[in-house]
């Protein structure tokens, strides 16, 4: 399959009134691929392919929207309960993405990390991941993290198992251990978006979403556009993030 290369876009005029200082971590549960395909009489794998194209568009637009870290949920560890052919199709799309996009990521300053287990993947995919991560390691414009065979609970459990070796016990040092387990950082999420109409976290970034804002949309992931991402960011801008303190209006 031919894939269009990533072309990172400059901010469009409409974005200029968005705060430019920000460097947000946006995480997306990209749900609804299967329903998108089924409603068109297509196999579910066609929905995942369409979803991969949406991911490309969102990744291209992200830096211009003030997003510094973007985490996409490509495959949950729970998805192994699906028919093997569907899981294989998703892993194959990831492999294609790595082969076709790594050089563009390097050119555009995108650092790519895969977070999640690797031991259940084909060795060729593991190698492609290692190659892409090494090639893009110096990217600073966008940290693109793809969660693949990922379970937040499992990652936290593994970090907890290692944590006893750490001498300075603190939430920050736990985050560092979690970051090691994930091999792709564990920074706090500012905004979590879930497409597809469900309103749940599905074992995604449980630790990192402690103070995240949530935006849920009924759109299926293949239909999600850059305009929709901007709308979610505007909604985020209108939220008052107190992190447990009093709202400004009351605190004075
Ligand atoms: C989300 O789409 C993408 C992945 C889980 C990889 P789904 O495959 O869950 O789509 P629906 O929810 O069945 O429509
Ligand atoms: Mg789903």
mmCIF file of C-alpha atoms and ligand atoms in Angstrom:
data_model
loop_
_atom_site.group_PDB
_atom_site.id
_atom_site.type_symbol
_atom_site.label_atom_id
_atom_site.label_comp_id
_atom_site.label_asym_id
_atom_site.label_seq_id
_atom_site.Cartn_x
_atom_site.Cartn_y
_atom_site.Cartn_z
ATOM 1 C CA UNK A 1 0.000 0.000 0.000
ATOM 2 C CA UNK A 2 1.250 3.469 -0.850
ATOM 3 C CA UNK A 3 1.387 5.838 2.085
ATOM 4 C CA UNK A 4 1.627 9.586 1.775
ATOM 5 C CA UNK A 5 4.653 10.995 3.603
ATOM 6 C CA UNK A 6 4.279 13.106 6.717
ATOM 7 C CA UNK A 7 4.567 16.793 5.967
ATOM 8 C CA UNK A 8 4.554 18.814 9.140
ATOM 9 C CA UNK A 9 2.566 21.968 8.632
ATOM 10 C CA UNK A 10 3.293 25.455 9.798
ATOM 11 C CA UNK A 11 0.613 27.007 12.014
ATOM 12 C CA UNK A 12 -2.296 28.194 9.899
ATOM 13 C CA UNK A 13 -3.676 31.716 10.515
ATOM 14 C CA UNK A 14 -6.589 30.398 12.538
ATOM 15 C CA UNK A 15 -4.100 29.015 15.057
ATOM 16 C CA UNK A 16 -2.336 32.248 15.678
ATOM 17 C CA UNK A 17 -4.678 33.246 18.460
ATOM 18 C CA UNK A 18 -3.964 29.996 20.296
ATOM 19 C CA UNK A 19 -1.324 30.373 23.003
ATOM 20 C CA UNK A 20 2.051 29.869 21.365
ATOM 21 C CA UNK A 21 3.966 29.200 24.562
ATOM 22 C CA UNK A 22 2.469 25.833 25.177
ATOM 23 C CA UNK A 23 4.082 22.460 24.789
ATOM 24 C CA UNK A 24 1.259 20.102 25.466
ATOM 25 C CA UNK A 25 1.098 16.376 25.937
ATOM 26 C CA UNK A 26 -2.003 15.179 24.099
ATOM 27 C CA UNK A 27 -2.978 11.517 24.277
ATOM 28 C CA UNK A 28 -5.574 9.993 21.992
ATOM 29 C CA UNK A 29 -7.591 6.796 22.297
ATOM 30 C CA UNK A 30 -8.289 6.375 18.623
ATOM 31 C CA UNK A 31 -11.429 4.264 18.784
ATOM 32 C CA UNK A 32 -14.076 3.453 16.194
ATOM 33 C CA UNK A 33 -12.086 2.069 13.273
ATOM 34 C CA UNK A 34 -14.009 -1.197 13.191
ATOM 35 C CA UNK A 35 -17.436 0.459 13.307
ATOM 36 C CA UNK A 36 -16.390 2.936 10.626
ATOM 37 C CA UNK A 37 -15.535 0.022 8.324
ATOM 38 C CA UNK A 38 -18.526 -2.141 9.210
ATOM 39 C CA UNK A 39 -20.942 0.716 8.556
ATOM 40 C CA UNK A 40 -19.525 0.879 5.034
ATOM 41 C CA UNK A 41 -19.669 -2.863 4.449
ATOM 42 C CA UNK A 42 -15.879 -3.075 4.629
ATOM 43 C CA UNK A 43 -13.690 -5.476 6.638
ATOM 44 C CA UNK A 44 -12.471 -4.126 9.978
ATOM 45 C CA UNK A 45 -8.901 -4.077 8.659
ATOM 46 C CA UNK A 46 -10.001 -1.371 6.171
ATOM 47 C CA UNK A 47 -11.040 0.712 9.166
ATOM 48 C CA UNK A 48 -7.611 0.313 10.714
ATOM 49 C CA UNK A 49 -6.008 1.343 7.431
ATOM 50 C CA UNK A 50 -8.212 4.449 7.284
ATOM 51 C CA UNK A 51 -7.344 5.097 10.932
ATOM 52 C CA UNK A 52 -3.637 4.999 10.097
ATOM 53 C CA UNK A 53 -4.219 7.766 7.547
ATOM 54 C CA UNK A 54 -6.005 9.835 10.192
ATOM 55 C CA UNK A 55 -3.018 9.305 12.477
ATOM 56 C CA UNK A 56 -0.714 10.677 9.771
ATOM 57 C CA UNK A 57 -2.806 13.840 9.414
ATOM 58 C CA UNK A 58 -2.986 14.407 13.152
ATOM 59 C CA UNK A 59 0.746 13.796 13.598
ATOM 60 C CA UNK A 60 1.532 16.293 10.835
ATOM 61 C CA UNK A 61 -0.607 18.987 12.395
ATOM 62 C CA UNK A 62 0.387 18.431 16.017
ATOM 63 C CA UNK A 63 3.554 20.573 16.302
ATOM 64 C CA UNK A 64 1.818 23.584 14.745
ATOM 65 C CA UNK A 65 -0.889 23.318 17.393
ATOM 66 C CA UNK A 66 1.491 23.530 20.325
ATOM 67 C CA UNK A 67 1.607 19.783 20.922
ATOM 68 C CA UNK A 68 5.073 18.674 21.977
ATOM 69 C CA UNK A 69 4.201 15.114 22.943
ATOM 70 C CA UNK A 70 1.533 13.041 21.218
ATOM 71 C CA UNK A 71 0.664 9.567 22.475
ATOM 72 C CA UNK A 72 -1.581 7.425 20.274
ATOM 73 C CA UNK A 73 -3.158 4.163 21.419
ATOM 74 C CA UNK A 74 -2.539 1.860 18.469
ATOM 75 C CA UNK A 75 -2.980 -1.545 20.119
ATOM 76 C CA UNK A 76 -4.005 -2.414 23.637
ATOM 77 C CA UNK A 77 -2.721 -5.531 25.366
ATOM 78 C CA UNK A 78 -6.414 -6.399 25.754
ATOM 79 C CA UNK A 79 -6.754 -6.412 21.950
ATOM 80 C CA UNK A 80 -5.099 -9.871 21.839
ATOM 81 C CA UNK A 81 -8.624 -11.100 22.590
ATOM 82 C CA UNK A 82 -9.536 -10.115 19.029
ATOM 83 C CA UNK A 83 -9.211 -12.469 16.048
ATOM 84 C CA UNK A 84 -5.498 -12.972 15.286
ATOM 85 C CA UNK A 85 -5.970 -11.665 11.735
ATOM 86 C CA UNK A 86 -7.114 -8.280 13.068
ATOM 87 C CA UNK A 87 -4.188 -7.962 15.472
ATOM 88 C CA UNK A 88 -1.810 -8.979 12.682
ATOM 89 C CA UNK A 89 -3.338 -6.342 10.389
ATOM 90 C CA UNK A 90 -2.764 -3.620 13.004
ATOM 91 C CA UNK A 91 0.844 -4.718 13.604
ATOM 92 C CA UNK A 92 1.419 -4.782 9.852
ATOM 93 C CA UNK A 93 0.152 -1.198 9.552
ATOM 94 C CA UNK A 94 2.575 -0.163 12.283
ATOM 95 C CA UNK A 95 5.417 -1.889 10.446
ATOM 96 C CA UNK A 96 4.485 -0.110 7.197
ATOM 97 C CA UNK A 97 4.337 3.166 9.057
ATOM 98 C CA UNK A 98 7.855 2.682 10.426
ATOM 99 C CA UNK A 99 9.261 1.720 7.043
ATOM 100 C CA UNK A 100 7.622 4.578 5.147
ATOM 101 C CA UNK A 101 7.768 7.392 7.672
ATOM 102 C CA UNK A 102 11.014 7.096 9.612
ATOM 103 C CA UNK A 103 13.020 9.252 7.208
ATOM 104 C CA UNK A 104 10.258 11.900 7.244
ATOM 105 C CA UNK A 105 10.257 11.835 11.017
ATOM 106 C CA UNK A 106 13.997 12.478 11.010
ATOM 107 C CA UNK A 107 13.589 15.320 8.507
ATOM 108 C CA UNK A 108 10.764 16.891 10.495
ATOM 109 C CA UNK A 109 12.321 16.592 13.943
ATOM 110 C CA UNK A 110 9.918 13.933 15.190
ATOM 111 C CA UNK A 111 11.216 11.569 17.833
ATOM 112 C CA UNK A 112 9.355 8.274 17.678
ATOM 113 C CA UNK A 113 8.935 5.935 20.633
ATOM 114 C CA UNK A 114 6.904 2.777 20.927
ATOM 115 C CA UNK A 115 5.602 2.159 24.423
ATOM 116 C CA UNK A 116 4.349 -1.257 25.453
ATOM 117 C CA UNK A 117 5.465 -4.873 25.346
ATOM 118 C CA UNK A 118 7.623 -6.064 22.509
ATOM 119 C CA UNK A 119 8.022 -9.742 23.304
ATOM 120 C CA UNK A 120 4.792 -10.765 21.560
ATOM 121 C CA UNK A 121 5.643 -8.978 18.312
ATOM 122 C CA UNK A 122 7.342 -10.519 15.284
ATOM 123 C CA UNK A 123 11.136 -10.100 15.502
ATOM 124 C CA UNK A 124 11.162 -8.153 12.232
ATOM 125 C CA UNK A 125 8.807 -5.568 13.738
ATOM 126 C CA UNK A 126 10.914 -5.348 16.906
ATOM 127 C CA UNK A 127 13.953 -4.634 14.740
ATOM 128 C CA UNK A 128 12.088 -1.989 12.738
ATOM 129 C CA UNK A 129 11.019 -0.301 15.978
ATOM 130 C CA UNK A 130 14.593 -0.276 17.294
ATOM 131 C CA UNK A 131 15.852 1.154 13.974
ATOM 132 C CA UNK A 132 13.192 3.905 13.903
ATOM 133 C CA UNK A 133 13.750 4.853 17.519
ATOM 134 C CA UNK A 134 17.509 5.064 16.993
ATOM 135 C CA UNK A 135 17.160 7.050 13.771
ATOM 136 C CA UNK A 136 14.736 9.588 15.286
ATOM 137 C CA UNK A 137 16.300 9.841 18.753
ATOM 138 C CA UNK A 138 17.427 13.458 18.277
ATOM 139 C CA UNK A 139 14.038 14.825 17.201
ATOM 140 C CA UNK A 140 12.868 17.695 19.394
ATOM 141 C CA UNK A 141 9.901 19.169 17.517
ATOM 142 C CA UNK A 142 7.458 16.427 18.451
ATOM 143 C CA UNK A 143 7.748 13.342 20.628
ATOM 144 C CA UNK A 144 5.444 10.848 18.970
ATOM 145 C CA UNK A 145 4.689 7.901 21.236
ATOM 146 C CA UNK A 146 2.705 4.992 19.894
ATOM 147 C CA UNK A 147 1.282 2.643 22.473
ATOM 148 C CA UNK A 148 1.424 -0.884 21.057
ATOM 149 C CA UNK A 149 0.620 -4.018 23.068
ATOM 150 C CA UNK A 150 0.282 -1.497 25.868
ATOM 151 C CA UNK A 151 -1.399 -1.874 29.251
ATOM 152 C CA UNK A 152 -0.975 0.931 31.772
ATOM 153 C CA UNK A 153 -1.698 -1.399 34.667
ATOM 154 C CA UNK A 154 0.950 -3.844 33.515
ATOM 155 C CA UNK A 155 3.492 -1.046 33.024
ATOM 156 C CA UNK A 156 2.800 0.315 36.521
ATOM 157 C CA UNK A 157 3.050 -3.185 37.960
ATOM 158 C CA UNK A 158 6.435 -3.755 36.319
ATOM 159 C CA UNK A 159 7.664 -0.375 37.505
ATOM 160 C CA UNK A 160 6.532 -1.223 41.050
ATOM 161 C CA UNK A 161 8.466 -4.512 40.875
ATOM 162 C CA UNK A 162 11.641 -2.581 40.007
ATOM 163 C CA UNK A 163 11.047 0.275 42.388
ATOM 164 C CA UNK A 164 12.405 -1.539 45.458
ATOM 165 C CA UNK A 165 15.921 -1.023 44.074
ATOM 166 C CA UNK A 166 15.491 2.753 44.070
ATOM 167 C CA UNK A 167 16.920 4.492 47.119
ATOM 168 C CA UNK A 168 15.230 7.869 46.789
ATOM 169 C CA UNK A 169 11.539 7.051 46.974
ATOM 170 C CA UNK A 170 9.256 9.726 45.528
ATOM 171 C CA UNK A 171 6.509 10.041 42.937
ATOM 172 C CA UNK A 172 9.083 11.569 40.588
ATOM 173 C CA UNK A 173 11.520 8.689 41.003
ATOM 174 C CA UNK A 174 8.614 6.286 40.420
ATOM 175 C CA UNK A 175 7.824 8.162 37.194
ATOM 176 C CA UNK A 176 11.452 7.719 36.183
ATOM 177 C CA UNK A 177 11.219 3.960 36.709
ATOM 178 C CA UNK A 178 7.953 3.847 34.785
ATOM 179 C CA UNK A 179 9.635 5.798 32.030
ATOM 180 C CA UNK A 180 12.406 3.169 31.905
ATOM 181 C CA UNK A 181 9.844 0.362 31.751
ATOM 182 C CA UNK A 182 8.033 2.100 28.915
ATOM 183 C CA UNK A 183 11.248 3.127 27.153
ATOM 184 C CA UNK A 184 9.522 6.292 25.975
ATOM 185 C CA UNK A 185 8.982 8.658 28.882
ATOM 186 C CA UNK A 186 6.034 9.014 31.243
ATOM 187 C CA UNK A 187 5.207 12.708 31.313
ATOM 188 C CA UNK A 188 1.862 13.984 32.561
ATOM 189 C CA UNK A 189 -0.921 14.112 29.981
ATOM 190 C CA UNK A 190 -2.565 17.537 29.572
ATOM 191 C CA UNK A 191 -5.421 16.517 27.308
ATOM 192 C CA UNK A 192 -6.827 13.066 26.638
ATOM 193 C CA UNK A 193 -9.146 12.675 23.640
ATOM 194 C CA UNK A 194 -11.193 9.557 22.989
ATOM 195 C CA UNK A 195 -13.029 9.121 19.699
ATOM 196 C CA UNK A 196 -15.691 6.526 18.968
ATOM 197 C CA UNK A 197 -18.275 7.469 21.596
ATOM 198 C CA UNK A 198 -17.114 5.417 24.591
ATOM 199 C CA UNK A 199 -16.210 7.313 27.751
ATOM 200 C CA UNK A 200 -13.603 5.223 29.491
ATOM 201 C CA UNK A 201 -9.838 5.017 29.856
ATOM 202 C CA UNK A 202 -9.376 1.371 28.815
ATOM 203 C CA UNK A 203 -6.091 0.864 30.709
ATOM 204 C CA UNK A 204 -4.366 3.789 28.957
ATOM 205 C CA UNK A 205 -1.848 6.037 30.776
ATOM 206 C CA UNK A 206 -3.403 5.566 34.212
ATOM 207 C CA UNK A 207 -0.476 7.185 36.026
ATOM 208 C CA UNK A 208 0.113 9.965 33.507
ATOM 209 C CA UNK A 209 -3.558 11.055 33.322
ATOM 210 C CA UNK A 210 -3.817 11.952 37.022
ATOM 211 C CA UNK A 211 -4.591 15.598 36.161
ATOM 212 C CA UNK A 212 -5.517 15.299 32.492
ATOM 213 C CA UNK A 213 -8.539 16.986 30.966
ATOM 214 C CA UNK A 214 -10.776 14.605 29.030
ATOM 215 C CA UNK A 215 -12.577 15.289 25.763
ATOM 216 C CA UNK A 216 -14.834 12.570 24.386
ATOM 217 C CA UNK A 217 -16.239 12.675 20.877
ATOM 218 C CA UNK A 218 -18.647 10.310 19.162
ATOM 219 C CA UNK A 219 -16.788 10.610 15.875
ATOM 220 C CA UNK A 220 -15.070 7.470 14.738
ATOM 221 C CA UNK A 221 -11.328 7.779 14.416
ATOM 222 C CA UNK A 222 -11.160 7.627 10.594
ATOM 223 C CA UNK A 223 -13.522 10.641 10.496
ATOM 224 C CA UNK A 224 -11.552 12.680 13.043
ATOM 225 C CA UNK A 225 -9.959 15.740 11.417
ATOM 226 C CA UNK A 226 -7.379 18.380 12.279
ATOM 227 C CA UNK A 227 -10.308 20.785 12.777
ATOM 228 C CA UNK A 228 -11.683 18.376 15.380
ATOM 229 C CA UNK A 229 -8.322 18.340 17.111
ATOM 230 C CA UNK A 230 -8.350 22.148 17.151
ATOM 231 C CA UNK A 231 -11.869 22.106 18.597
ATOM 232 C CA UNK A 232 -10.690 19.765 21.361
ATOM 233 C CA UNK A 233 -7.778 22.112 22.087
ATOM 234 C CA UNK A 234 -10.151 25.070 22.284
ATOM 235 C CA UNK A 235 -12.285 23.130 24.733
ATOM 236 C CA UNK A 236 -9.116 22.384 26.705
ATOM 237 C CA UNK A 237 -8.274 26.094 26.729
ATOM 238 C CA UNK A 238 -11.665 26.852 28.239
ATOM 239 C CA UNK A 239 -11.202 24.464 31.126
ATOM 240 C CA UNK A 240 -9.837 25.746 34.399
ATOM 241 C CA UNK A 241 -7.135 23.365 35.556
ATOM 242 C CA UNK A 242 -6.974 23.629 39.306
ATOM 243 C CA UNK A 243 -5.052 20.409 40.089
ATOM 244 C CA UNK A 244 -6.907 20.310 43.381
ATOM 245 C CA UNK A 245 -6.431 23.973 44.296
ATOM 246 C CA UNK A 246 -9.246 26.522 44.304
ATOM 247 C CA UNK A 247 -10.333 28.105 41.020
ATOM 248 C CA UNK A 248 -8.695 31.515 40.476
ATOM 249 C CA UNK A 249 -12.012 33.331 40.886
ATOM 250 C CA UNK A 250 -12.485 31.980 44.411
ATOM 251 C CA UNK A 251 -8.837 31.975 45.479
ATOM 252 C CA UNK A 252 -8.661 35.687 44.566
HETATM 253 C C1 LIG B 1 -9.816 1.342 17.623
HETATM 254 O O1 LIG B 1 -10.784 0.892 16.785
HETATM 255 C C2 LIG B 1 -8.440 0.993 17.142
HETATM 256 C C3 LIG B 1 -7.816 -0.112 17.877
HETATM 257 C C4 LIG B 1 -8.270 -0.671 18.956
HETATM 258 C C5 LIG B 1 -6.577 -0.590 17.349
HETATM 259 P P1 LIG B 1 -11.654 -0.397 17.154
HETATM 260 O O2 LIG B 1 -11.099 -1.557 16.401
HETATM 261 O O3 LIG B 1 -11.767 -0.587 18.615
HETATM 262 O O4 LIG B 1 -13.038 0.037 16.542
HETATM 263 P P2 LIG B 1 -14.502 -0.290 17.103
HETATM 264 O O5 LIG B 1 -14.529 0.228 18.523
HETATM 265 O O6 LIG B 1 -14.666 -1.773 17.035
HETATM 266 O O7 LIG B 1 -15.384 0.458 16.183
HETATM 267 MG MG1 LIG B 2 -13.196 -0.032 20.046
#
